[in-house]
């Protein structure tokens, strides 16, 4: 073995060599980051400055004449109700679909099913709106009556059951179909990536397929499913056309999801009222938009917190 | 309860590719059997066919018989899940469940077998298994931490603890020390010598000294060429294999005159 002699000349001042490729890429990445922040700040600034007149105006000047709180509150309730119904229905369904596609279905069926689900995402929301109004609403009328009869003691199903089916329940179900592809696509992706190492560990301990999924796939995919559900929730909260078409809308805040008097949602209310709004009416609508912005932001931060809470155990390390 | 395993005329396929051909061997209870041979000759494949882990890969299948104490493991009425509960496995790469704590990792298999156990019982089982795997002293203060936070050697011993916690009849180990330092390796070898009092152990290893140190019986796998199936060339007491093997190929391999 030869021993290399220590360099005789004194070591030059330590200097990081930066290659042009690195510099360009770092610049581009930083630029993108700054750009998205600027856009966000711009939108927030616009919302806030346009909403301020509505916040400072007296109650009588706000449309409805009862003040901003009374105007926005039913809309918040409607927005949350519809989105929560959608999420409650779509998430378990999406997880089931994703598990079936990744671990149960024969490969050919799995691929075909994957395409069909992706196709759901390609349908414009106006089409969903008309489908909900023309087909689903009518089909769901008996279901509304059944809920009223059997579960009427729960405030959500207090009735009277709608005879047209144009209710928050129908809206929630349509929204569920709309967000299904988003959640299931992400769930499929993360479930498919559950490491073979841990799946085999479970199987070798004598786990059945379902137990293997519970031990090695679901815990691994949990944060992905939550992220997908939040993306879906974001879409459901902000959905405009489908809701505007289905709901007749307009009453006060209520938990009742099966009657005709469901309040509208923030987004669809803005879409319906904005063209004719003037003066303070515009500011009021923008204020409601600001509320939607804050709700969505809060939901996303909550999701992030849930995902990070047990980061040690996430399987990412 | 250690059990004897008799393998007869076993052919193992990946789809249409015959990976291992015509294995006949009898594995003794309460002993360590080592499997050696060049890379790609089918040692892992054979090992995984003993506890029916082979067939979890799409298209993978097996012909022939594996009989454990009179029961054909590939019989039509045998559930592979039951087979795997009786025959535990330790993999080449440590694979504790990253989403579980050390404690939960140890009892993961027991949770599958019987749903309800008293807290005191599981505590006792966890301590016994971790002591059995020579890991207790290192982790007893952080049982609620994730298993993936341990060193590689500790993770491997955690996997051994997990495998022995269910009291299997047979323990299969696929190169369990290949990612470990000499000290952890020795710890695991000592552990195997203790465990063979209770279990039948089959270990795949590339380390000749290890095979010579720990095993009673040694099987030598080889293959004639690329694309040819691997075969069990020789199966004999370890002393004989390493001093005076029956086959020329075995001698060449052991003395390093062969890839
Ligand atoms: N999942 C698989 N699909 C197809 N062929 C495979 C698969 N796994 C292994 N094989 C093939 O089966 C043969 C035996 O492989 P095996 O992994 O059993 O070898 P090994 O003796 O364990 O080798 P090593 O010592 O490198 O671990 C090889 O030809 C290999 O290419
Ligand atoms: Mg191998």
Coordinates of C-alpha atoms and ligand atoms in Angstrom, one line a residue:
Chain A
X1 CA 0.0 0.0 0.0
X2 CA 1.3 3.4 -0.8
X3 CA 0.8 6.4 1.4
X4 CA -0.2 9.5 -0.3
X5 CA 1.9 12.5 0.8
X6 CA 0.2 15.4 2.4
X7 CA -0.2 18.3 0.0
X8 CA 2.7 20.7 0.5
X9 CA 0.9 23.9 -0.6
X10 CA -1.3 25.5 2.0
X11 CA -5.0 24.6 1.5
X12 CA -6.8 27.3 -0.4
X13 CA -9.6 29.2 1.2
X14 CA -12.6 26.8 1.5
X15 CA -14.9 27.8 -1.2
X16 CA -18.1 25.9 -2.3
X17 CA -18.0 25.3 -6.0
X18 CA -21.3 26.1 -7.5
X19 CA -22.1 24.7 -10.9
X20 CA -24.3 26.8 -13.3
X21 CA -26.9 24.0 -13.4
X22 CA -27.3 24.1 -9.7
X23 CA -27.6 27.8 -9.6
X24 CA -30.2 27.9 -12.3
X25 CA -32.3 25.2 -10.7
X26 CA -32.0 26.8 -7.2
X27 CA -33.1 30.1 -8.7
X28 CA -36.0 28.6 -10.5
X29 CA -37.2 26.7 -7.4
X30 CA -36.9 29.8 -5.2
X31 CA -38.7 31.9 -7.8
X32 CA -41.6 29.5 -7.9
X33 CA -41.8 29.5 -4.1
X34 CA -41.9 33.3 -4.0
X35 CA -44.4 33.5 -6.8
X36 CA -46.9 31.3 -5.1
X37 CA -46.5 33.3 -1.9
X38 CA -47.1 36.5 -3.9
X39 CA -50.2 35.2 -5.5
X40 CA -51.6 34.1 -2.2
X41 CA -50.8 37.4 -0.5
X42 CA -52.4 39.2 -3.4
X43 CA -55.6 37.3 -3.2
X44 CA -55.7 37.7 0.6
X45 CA -55.1 41.4 0.3
X46 CA -57.8 41.8 -2.3
X47 CA -60.3 39.8 -0.2
X48 CA -59.6 41.7 3.0
X49 CA -59.6 45.2 1.5
X50 CA -62.8 44.6 -0.4
X51 CA -64.5 42.9 2.6
X52 CA -63.7 45.7 5.1
X53 CA -66.7 47.9 4.1
X54 CA -69.0 45.0 4.9
X55 CA -67.4 44.5 8.3
X56 CA -67.7 48.2 9.2
X57 CA -71.2 48.8 7.8
X58 CA -74.2 48.9 10.1
X59 CA -76.6 45.9 10.2
X60 CA -79.4 47.5 8.1
X61 CA -77.1 48.2 5.2
X62 CA -76.2 44.5 4.7
X63 CA -78.5 42.6 2.4
X64 CA -81.2 41.0 4.5
X65 CA -81.0 43.8 7.0
X66 CA -79.9 41.7 9.9
X67 CA -76.2 42.3 9.8
X68 CA -73.2 40.4 8.4
X69 CA -73.2 37.6 10.9
X70 CA -76.8 36.7 10.2
X71 CA -76.2 36.9 6.5
X72 CA -73.1 34.7 6.4
X73 CA -73.8 32.2 9.2
X74 CA -76.5 30.1 7.3
X75 CA -74.1 30.0 4.3
X76 CA -71.3 28.7 6.5
X77 CA -73.6 26.1 7.9
X78 CA -74.7 25.1 4.4
X79 CA -71.1 25.0 3.1
X80 CA -69.9 22.8 5.9
X81 CA -72.9 20.5 5.9
X82 CA -72.7 19.7 2.2
X83 CA -68.9 19.2 2.4
X84 CA -69.0 17.0 5.5
X85 CA -71.7 14.8 3.9
X86 CA -69.6 14.5 0.8
X87 CA -66.5 13.7 2.8
X88 CA -68.2 11.1 5.1
X89 CA -69.6 9.3 2.0
X90 CA -66.6 9.6 -0.3
X91 CA -63.7 8.8 2.0
X92 CA -64.6 5.3 3.0
X93 CA -65.8 4.5 -0.5
X94 CA -62.5 5.9 -2.0
X95 CA -60.4 3.8 0.5
X96 CA -62.4 0.7 -0.4
X97 CA -62.0 1.3 -4.1
X98 CA -58.3 2.0 -3.7
X99 CA -57.8 -1.2 -1.6
X100 CA -59.8 -3.2 -4.1
X101 CA -57.8 -1.9 -7.0
X102 CA -54.4 -2.3 -5.4
X103 CA -54.8 -5.6 -3.4
X104 CA -57.9 -7.5 -4.5
X105 CA -58.8 -7.0 -8.1
X106 CA -57.2 -9.1 -10.9
X107 CA -54.8 -6.8 -12.8
X108 CA -57.0 -6.3 -15.9
X109 CA -60.0 -5.3 -13.9
X110 CA -57.9 -3.1 -11.6
X111 CA -56.5 -1.1 -14.6
X112 CA -60.0 -0.7 -16.2
X113 CA -61.5 0.4 -12.9
X114 CA -58.7 2.9 -12.4
X115 CA -59.5 4.5 -15.8
X116 CA -63.3 4.6 -15.0
X117 CA -62.7 6.4 -11.7
X118 CA -60.3 8.9 -13.4
X119 CA -63.0 9.5 -15.9
X120 CA -65.3 10.7 -13.1
X121 CA -62.8 13.5 -12.5
X122 CA -63.0 14.6 -16.1
X123 CA -66.8 15.4 -16.0
X124 CA -67.4 19.1 -15.8
X125 CA -69.3 20.2 -12.6
X126 CA -72.2 21.7 -14.6
X127 CA -72.9 18.2 -15.9
X128 CA -72.9 16.9 -12.3
X129 CA -75.3 19.7 -11.4
X130 CA -77.8 18.8 -14.1
X131 CA -77.5 15.1 -13.3
X132 CA -78.1 15.8 -9.7
X133 CA -81.2 17.9 -10.5
X134 CA -82.7 15.8 -13.2
X135 CA -81.9 12.3 -12.1
X136 CA -80.5 11.9 -8.6
X137 CA -82.8 14.3 -6.8
X138 CA -85.9 12.5 -8.0
X139 CA -84.5 9.1 -7.3
X140 CA -83.6 10.1 -3.8
X141 CA -87.1 11.3 -2.8
X142 CA -88.1 7.9 -1.3
X143 CA -84.8 7.8 0.5
X144 CA -85.6 11.2 2.0
X145 CA -89.0 10.0 3.2
X146 CA -87.4 6.9 4.7
X147 CA -84.9 8.9 6.6
X148 CA -87.6 11.2 7.9
X149 CA -89.7 8.2 9.0
X150 CA -87.0 6.1 10.6
X151 CA -84.3 8.5 11.7
X152 CA -86.5 11.6 12.2
X153 CA -85.5 12.0 15.8
X154 CA -81.9 13.0 14.7
X155 CA -81.9 16.7 14.0
X156 CA -80.2 16.1 10.6
X157 CA -83.2 14.2 9.4
X158 CA -86.0 16.2 11.2
X159 CA -87.9 16.8 8.0
X160 CA -90.4 17.5 6.6
X161 CA -88.9 15.4 3.8
X162 CA -88.5 17.3 0.5
X163 CA -90.8 16.1 -2.3
X164 CA -88.4 17.4 -5.0
X165 CA -85.2 16.0 -3.6
X166 CA -83.4 19.4 -4.0
X167 CA -81.8 19.2 -0.6
X168 CA -78.5 19.4 1.1
X169 CA -78.4 15.7 1.2
X170 CA -78.6 15.4 -2.5
X171 CA -76.0 18.1 -2.9
X172 CA -73.7 16.2 -0.5
X173 CA -74.1 13.0 -2.4
X174 CA -73.3 14.7 -5.7
X175 CA -70.3 16.4 -4.2
X176 CA -69.3 12.9 -2.9
X177 CA -69.3 11.6 -6.4
X178 CA -67.3 14.6 -7.6
X179 CA -64.5 14.3 -5.0
X180 CA -64.4 10.5 -5.1
X181 CA -61.8 10.4 -7.9
X182 CA -59.5 12.8 -6.1
X183 CA -59.4 10.8 -2.9
X184 CA -59.3 7.4 -4.5
X185 CA -56.5 8.4 -6.9
X186 CA -54.3 9.5 -4.0
X187 CA -55.3 6.6 -1.8
X188 CA -54.5 4.2 -4.7
X189 CA -51.1 5.7 -5.1
X190 CA -50.1 5.5 -1.5
X191 CA -51.5 2.1 -0.9
X192 CA -49.6 0.8 -3.9
X193 CA -46.4 2.1 -2.5
X194 CA -46.7 0.3 0.9
X195 CA -43.3 -1.4 1.1
X196 CA -43.2 -5.1 0.2
X197 CA -40.8 -5.5 3.1
X198 CA -43.5 -4.8 5.6
X199 CA -46.3 -6.5 3.7
X200 CA -44.2 -9.6 3.7
X201 CA -43.4 -9.2 7.4
X202 CA -47.1 -9.2 8.1
X203 CA -47.9 -12.2 5.9
X204 CA -45.0 -14.2 7.4
X205 CA -46.5 -13.6 10.9
X206 CA -49.6 -15.4 9.6
X207 CA -51.7 -12.3 8.7
X208 CA -54.6 -12.8 6.4
X209 CA -54.8 -10.4 3.5
X210 CA -57.1 -8.0 5.4
X211 CA -54.8 -8.2 8.5
X212 CA -51.8 -7.5 6.3
X213 CA -53.6 -4.4 4.9
X214 CA -54.4 -3.3 8.5
X215 CA -50.9 -3.8 9.7
X216 CA -48.7 -2.7 6.8
X217 CA -50.8 -0.8 4.3
X218 CA -53.4 1.4 6.1
X219 CA -51.0 2.8 8.7
X220 CA -48.5 3.6 5.9
X221 CA -51.2 5.2 3.7
X222 CA -53.0 7.0 6.4
X223 CA -51.4 10.4 5.9
X224 CA -51.9 10.1 2.2
X225 CA -55.6 9.3 2.6
X226 CA -55.9 12.3 4.9
X227 CA -54.2 14.5 2.4
X228 CA -56.5 13.2 -0.3
X229 CA -59.6 13.8 1.8
X230 CA -58.5 17.4 2.4
X231 CA -58.0 18.0 -1.3
X232 CA -61.5 16.6 -1.8
X233 CA -62.8 18.7 1.0
X234 CA -61.3 21.8 -0.5
X235 CA -63.1 21.0 -3.8
X236 CA -66.4 20.3 -2.0
X237 CA -66.2 23.5 0.0
X238 CA -65.5 25.6 -3.1
X239 CA -67.9 23.8 -5.5
X240 CA -70.2 26.3 -7.1
X241 CA -72.1 25.2 -10.2
X242 CA -73.4 21.8 -9.0
X243 CA -74.7 23.3 -5.8
X244 CA -76.2 26.3 -7.4
X245 CA -78.1 24.2 -9.9
X246 CA -79.5 21.7 -7.4
X247 CA -80.4 23.8 -4.4
X248 CA -83.3 26.2 -4.4
X249 CA -81.7 27.6 -1.3
X250 CA -82.3 30.6 0.8
X251 CA -83.5 29.8 4.3
X252 CA -81.7 30.3 7.6
X253 CA -79.1 28.1 9.2
X254 CA -80.4 24.6 9.9
X255 CA -78.9 21.2 10.5
X256 CA -81.8 19.6 8.6
X257 CA -80.4 18.1 5.4
X258 CA -83.6 16.6 4.0
X259 CA -86.0 19.5 3.8
X260 CA -86.5 22.0 1.0
X261 CA -85.3 24.9 3.2
X262 CA -81.6 24.1 3.1
X263 CA -79.4 27.2 3.1
X264 CA -77.2 27.7 0.1
X265 CA -73.4 27.4 0.3
X266 CA -71.0 30.4 0.2
X267 CA -69.5 29.6 -3.2
X268 CA -72.9 29.0 -4.9
X269 CA -74.4 32.1 -3.2
X270 CA -71.6 34.2 -4.6
X271 CA -72.0 32.8 -8.1
X272 CA -75.8 33.4 -8.0
X273 CA -75.8 36.9 -6.5
X274 CA -72.6 38.5 -7.9
X275 CA -74.0 39.5 -11.3
X276 CA -76.7 41.6 -9.8
X277 CA -74.9 42.8 -6.7
X278 CA -74.1 46.5 -6.3
X279 CA -72.3 48.6 -3.7
X280 CA -72.2 47.1 -0.3
X281 CA -73.8 43.9 -1.7
X282 CA -70.5 43.2 -3.5
X283 CA -68.5 43.8 -0.3
X284 CA -70.8 41.5 1.6
X285 CA -70.3 38.7 -1.0
X286 CA -66.5 39.2 -0.9
X287 CA -66.6 39.1 2.9
X288 CA -68.3 35.7 2.7
X289 CA -65.6 34.7 0.2
X290 CA -63.0 35.7 2.8
X291 CA -64.8 33.5 5.3
X292 CA -64.6 30.5 2.9
X293 CA -60.9 31.2 2.4
X294 CA -60.3 31.2 6.1
X295 CA -62.3 27.9 6.6
X296 CA -60.4 26.2 3.8
X297 CA -57.1 27.4 5.2
X298 CA -58.1 26.2 8.7
X299 CA -59.1 22.8 7.4
X300 CA -55.8 22.4 5.6
X301 CA -53.8 23.4 8.6
X302 CA -55.8 21.0 10.8
X303 CA -55.0 18.2 8.3
X304 CA -51.4 19.0 8.3
X305 CA -51.3 18.9 12.1
X306 CA -53.1 15.5 12.1
X307 CA -50.6 14.1 9.6
X308 CA -47.5 15.5 11.5
X309 CA -48.7 14.6 15.0
X310 CA -47.2 11.1 14.8
X311 CA -44.5 11.7 12.2
X312 CA -42.2 9.4 14.1
X313 CA -44.4 6.5 13.3
X314 CA -45.2 7.5 9.8
X315 CA -43.0 5.0 8.1
X316 CA -41.2 7.7 6.2
X317 CA -38.0 7.2 8.1
Chain B
X1 CA -42.5 -27.6 20.0
X2 CA -39.9 -28.2 17.3
X3 CA -41.1 -30.2 14.3
X4 CA -39.5 -32.3 11.6
X5 CA -39.9 -31.2 8.0
X6 CA -39.7 -33.6 5.1
X7 CA -39.4 -32.1 1.6
X8 CA -39.9 -34.4 -1.4
X9 CA -39.5 -33.7 -5.1
X10 CA -40.0 -30.0 -4.7
X11 CA -40.0 -27.9 -7.9
X12 CA -40.4 -24.2 -7.4
X13 CA -41.5 -21.8 -10.2
X14 CA -41.7 -18.1 -10.9
X15 CA -44.4 -18.1 -13.6
X16 CA -42.9 -20.5 -16.2
X17 CA -39.3 -20.2 -14.9
X18 CA -38.2 -23.2 -12.9
X19 CA -36.0 -21.7 -10.2
X20 CA -35.4 -24.7 -8.0
X21 CA -35.7 -28.4 -9.1
X22 CA -36.1 -31.7 -7.3
X23 CA -35.3 -30.9 -3.7
X24 CA -35.4 -33.9 -1.3
X25 CA -34.4 -33.2 2.2
X26 CA -35.3 -34.0 5.8
X27 CA -34.8 -31.2 8.4
X28 CA -34.3 -32.4 11.9
X29 CA -36.2 -30.9 14.9
X30 CA -34.2 -29.0 17.6
X31 CA -31.3 -28.4 15.3
X32 CA -29.9 -25.7 13.1
X33 CA -29.8 -26.5 9.4
X34 CA -27.7 -24.1 7.2
X35 CA -28.2 -23.6 3.5
X36 CA -25.3 -22.3 1.5
X37 CA -24.5 -21.8 -2.1
X38 CA -23.7 -19.2 -4.8
X39 CA -25.9 -16.2 -5.4
X40 CA -29.1 -16.9 -7.4
X41 CA -29.1 -20.7 -6.8
X42 CA -32.5 -20.6 -5.1
X43 CA -31.7 -20.7 -1.4
X44 CA -34.2 -17.9 -0.5
X45 CA -36.7 -19.3 -3.0
X46 CA -36.5 -22.7 -1.3
X47 CA -36.7 -21.2 2.2
X48 CA -39.8 -19.2 1.3
X49 CA -41.5 -22.2 -0.1
X50 CA -41.3 -23.9 3.3
X51 CA -43.7 -21.5 5.0
X52 CA -45.6 -20.8 1.8
X53 CA -44.4 -17.3 1.5
X54 CA -43.3 -18.1 -2.1
X55 CA -46.8 -18.0 -3.4
X56 CA -47.5 -14.5 -2.4
X57 CA -45.7 -13.3 -5.5
X58 CA -47.9 -13.2 -8.6
X59 CA -47.4 -16.3 -10.7
X60 CA -45.2 -18.1 -8.2
X61 CA -46.1 -21.7 -7.6
X62 CA -44.7 -25.0 -6.2
X63 CA -44.9 -28.7 -7.1
X64 CA -44.1 -31.5 -4.7
X65 CA -44.5 -32.1 -1.1
X66 CA -43.5 -30.3 2.2
X67 CA -44.6 -32.4 5.1
X68 CA -44.3 -31.2 8.7
X69 CA -44.9 -33.9 11.3
X70 CA -47.1 -35.9 9.0
X71 CA -49.1 -33.0 7.6
X72 CA -48.7 -31.9 4.0
X73 CA -48.3 -28.2 4.1
X74 CA -49.4 -27.9 0.5
X75 CA -52.5 -30.1 0.9
X76 CA -55.6 -28.7 -0.6
X77 CA -57.3 -28.3 2.8
X78 CA -54.4 -26.4 4.4
X79 CA -54.7 -22.6 4.8
X80 CA -51.3 -20.9 4.1
X81 CA -52.1 -18.5 6.9
X82 CA -52.0 -21.3 9.4
X83 CA -48.8 -22.6 8.0
X84 CA -47.2 -19.2 8.5
X85 CA -48.4 -19.0 12.0
X86 CA -46.5 -22.3 12.7
X87 CA -43.4 -21.4 10.7
X88 CA -41.9 -18.0 11.5
X89 CA -39.5 -16.1 9.3
X90 CA -36.8 -13.6 9.7
X91 CA -35.8 -11.7 6.6
X92 CA -32.5 -10.5 5.2
X93 CA -33.4 -6.8 5.7
X94 CA -34.7 -6.0 9.2
X95 CA -38.4 -5.1 8.7
X96 CA -40.0 -4.0 12.0
X97 CA -43.4 -2.2 11.3
X98 CA -42.4 1.5 11.2
X99 CA -45.9 2.6 12.3
X100 CA -45.8 0.5 15.5
X101 CA -43.9 0.9 18.7
X102 CA -41.3 -1.6 19.8
X103 CA -43.8 -3.1 22.2
X104 CA -46.5 -3.4 19.5
X105 CA -44.0 -4.9 17.1
X106 CA -43.1 -7.7 19.5
X107 CA -46.8 -8.7 19.9
X108 CA -47.9 -8.0 16.4
X109 CA -48.2 -11.8 15.6
X110 CA -49.9 -12.6 18.9
X111 CA -52.5 -9.9 18.2
X112 CA -53.3 -11.8 15.1
X113 CA -53.6 -15.2 16.7
X114 CA -55.7 -14.4 19.8
X115 CA -57.5 -11.1 19.9
X116 CA -57.7 -10.5 23.6
X117 CA -54.8 -10.7 26.1
X118 CA -54.5 -9.1 29.5
X119 CA -52.1 -6.2 29.8
X120 CA -50.0 -8.1 32.4
X121 CA -49.8 -11.1 30.1
X122 CA -48.6 -9.0 27.1
X123 CA -46.1 -7.2 29.3
X124 CA -44.7 -10.5 30.4
X125 CA -44.6 -11.8 26.8
X126 CA -42.9 -8.7 25.5
X127 CA -40.2 -8.9 28.2
X128 CA -39.7 -12.7 27.7
X129 CA -39.4 -12.3 23.9
X130 CA -37.1 -9.4 24.0
X131 CA -34.9 -11.1 26.6
X132 CA -35.0 -14.2 24.3
X133 CA -33.7 -12.0 21.5
X134 CA -31.0 -10.4 23.7
X135 CA -32.6 -7.0 23.2
X136 CA -34.4 -6.3 26.5
X137 CA -31.7 -4.3 28.2
X138 CA -31.2 -2.0 25.3
X139 CA -34.8 -1.1 24.7
X140 CA -36.6 -1.6 28.1
X141 CA -36.8 2.1 28.6
X142 CA -38.2 3.0 25.3
X143 CA -40.8 0.3 24.5
X144 CA -43.2 3.0 23.3
X145 CA -40.8 4.4 20.7
X146 CA -41.0 3.4 17.0
X147 CA -39.1 0.2 16.1
X148 CA -37.6 2.0 13.1
X149 CA -35.6 4.2 15.5
X150 CA -33.3 1.3 16.5
X151 CA -30.0 0.4 14.9
X152 CA -29.9 -2.2 12.1
X153 CA -28.7 -5.0 14.5
X154 CA -31.3 -4.0 17.1
X155 CA -34.0 -4.0 14.5
X156 CA -33.0 -7.5 13.4
X157 CA -33.2 -8.7 16.9
X158 CA -36.5 -7.0 17.3
X159 CA -37.7 -9.0 14.3
X160 CA -36.4 -12.2 15.9
X161 CA -38.3 -11.3 19.1
X162 CA -41.4 -10.7 17.0
X163 CA -41.0 -14.1 15.3
X164 CA -40.4 -16.1 18.6
X165 CA -43.2 -14.3 20.5
X166 CA -45.7 -16.5 18.7
X167 CA -43.9 -19.6 19.7
X168 CA -43.6 -21.1 16.2
X169 CA -42.6 -24.7 15.5
X170 CA -40.0 -23.7 13.0
X171 CA -37.9 -20.5 12.5
X172 CA -36.7 -19.7 9.0
X173 CA -33.9 -17.1 8.7
X174 CA -32.8 -15.7 5.4
X175 CA -29.3 -14.2 5.8
X176 CA -30.3 -12.6 9.1
X177 CA -26.8 -11.3 9.8
X178 CA -25.8 -10.0 6.3
X179 CA -26.4 -6.4 7.3
X180 CA -24.9 -6.6 10.7
X181 CA -21.5 -6.0 12.4
X182 CA -19.5 -8.9 13.8
X183 CA -20.7 -8.2 17.4
X184 CA -24.4 -8.2 16.5
X185 CA -23.7 -11.2 14.3
X186 CA -22.2 -13.1 17.2
X187 CA -25.1 -12.1 19.4
X188 CA -27.5 -13.5 16.9
X189 CA -25.5 -16.7 16.5
X190 CA -25.5 -17.2 20.3
X191 CA -29.2 -16.5 20.2
X192 CA -29.8 -19.2 17.6
X193 CA -27.9 -21.7 19.6
X194 CA -30.2 -21.0 22.5
X195 CA -33.3 -21.0 20.4
X196 CA -32.6 -24.4 18.8
X197 CA -33.5 -26.0 22.2
X198 CA -37.1 -25.1 21.4
X199 CA -37.3 -24.5 17.7
X200 CA -36.3 -26.1 14.4
X201 CA -34.1 -23.5 12.7
X202 CA -33.2 -23.2 9.0
X203 CA -30.8 -20.5 8.1
X204 CA -29.5 -19.3 4.8
X205 CA -26.1 -17.8 4.9
X206 CA -23.2 -16.7 2.7
X207 CA -20.9 -16.8 5.6
X208 CA -19.1 -20.2 5.7
X209 CA -17.7 -19.7 9.2
X210 CA -21.2 -19.0 10.4
X211 CA -22.6 -22.1 8.9
X212 CA -19.7 -24.1 10.4
X213 CA -20.1 -22.5 13.8
X214 CA -23.8 -22.8 14.3
X215 CA -25.3 -25.6 12.3
X216 CA -25.6 -29.4 12.7
X217 CA -26.7 -30.0 9.1
X218 CA -25.6 -28.1 6.0
X219 CA -27.2 -28.1 2.5
X220 CA -25.3 -26.9 -0.5
X221 CA -27.3 -25.5 -3.4
X222 CA -25.8 -25.0 -6.8
X223 CA -26.8 -24.3 -10.4
X224 CA -25.3 -25.5 -13.6
X225 CA -25.6 -22.3 -15.5
X226 CA -27.6 -19.1 -16.1
X227 CA -31.3 -19.9 -16.6
X228 CA -30.9 -23.4 -15.2
X229 CA -32.8 -24.4 -12.1
X230 CA -30.9 -24.5 -8.8
X231 CA -30.5 -27.9 -7.1
X232 CA -29.7 -29.2 -3.7
X233 CA -26.4 -30.8 -4.5
X234 CA -25.4 -32.2 -1.1
X235 CA -27.0 -32.4 2.3
X236 CA -24.9 -33.8 5.1
X237 CA -23.8 -33.1 8.7
X238 CA -21.9 -29.8 8.8
X239 CA -18.7 -31.4 10.0
X240 CA -18.6 -33.7 7.0
X241 CA -19.5 -30.9 4.5
X242 CA -16.6 -28.8 5.8
X243 CA -14.0 -31.6 6.1
X244 CA -14.8 -34.3 3.6
X245 CA -17.8 -33.5 1.3
X246 CA -19.2 -36.1 -1.0
X247 CA -19.4 -33.8 -4.0
X248 CA -16.5 -32.1 -5.8
X249 CA -18.7 -29.0 -6.4
X250 CA -19.2 -28.6 -2.6
X251 CA -15.5 -28.9 -1.9
X252 CA -14.7 -26.3 -4.7
X253 CA -17.3 -23.9 -3.3
X254 CA -16.2 -24.2 0.3
X255 CA -12.5 -23.9 -0.5
X256 CA -13.3 -20.8 -2.6
X257 CA -12.4 -22.3 -5.9
X258 CA -15.8 -21.4 -7.2
X259 CA -17.8 -18.2 -7.7
Ligands
LIG1 N1 -39.6 -12.4 -7.7 C1 -38.9 -13.2 -8.6 N2 -39.4 -13.3 -9.9 C2 -38.8 -14.1 -10.8 N3 -37.6 -14.7 -10.6 C3 -37.1 -14.6 -9.3 C4 -37.7 -13.9 -8.3 N4 -36.9 -13.9 -7.2 C5 -35.9 -14.7 -7.5 N5 -36.0 -15.1 -8.8 C6 -35.0 -16.0 -9.5 O1 -35.0 -17.2 -8.8 C7 -33.6 -17.7 -8.8 C8 -33.3 -18.0 -7.4 O2 -33.3 -16.8 -6.6 P1 -33.0 -16.7 -5.1 O3 -33.4 -15.3 -4.6 O4 -33.8 -17.8 -4.4 O5 -31.5 -16.9 -5.0 P2 -30.6 -17.0 -3.7 O6 -29.9 -18.3 -3.7 O7 -31.3 -16.6 -2.5 O8 -29.5 -15.9 -4.0 P3 -28.8 -14.8 -3.0 O9 -27.7 -15.6 -2.3 O10 -28.2 -13.8 -3.9 O11 -29.8 -14.3 -2.1 C9 -32.8 -16.6 -9.4 O12 -32.5 -17.0 -10.8 C10 -33.6 -15.4 -9.4 O13 -33.4 -14.6 -10.5
LIG2 MG1 -31.4 -14.9 -1.1

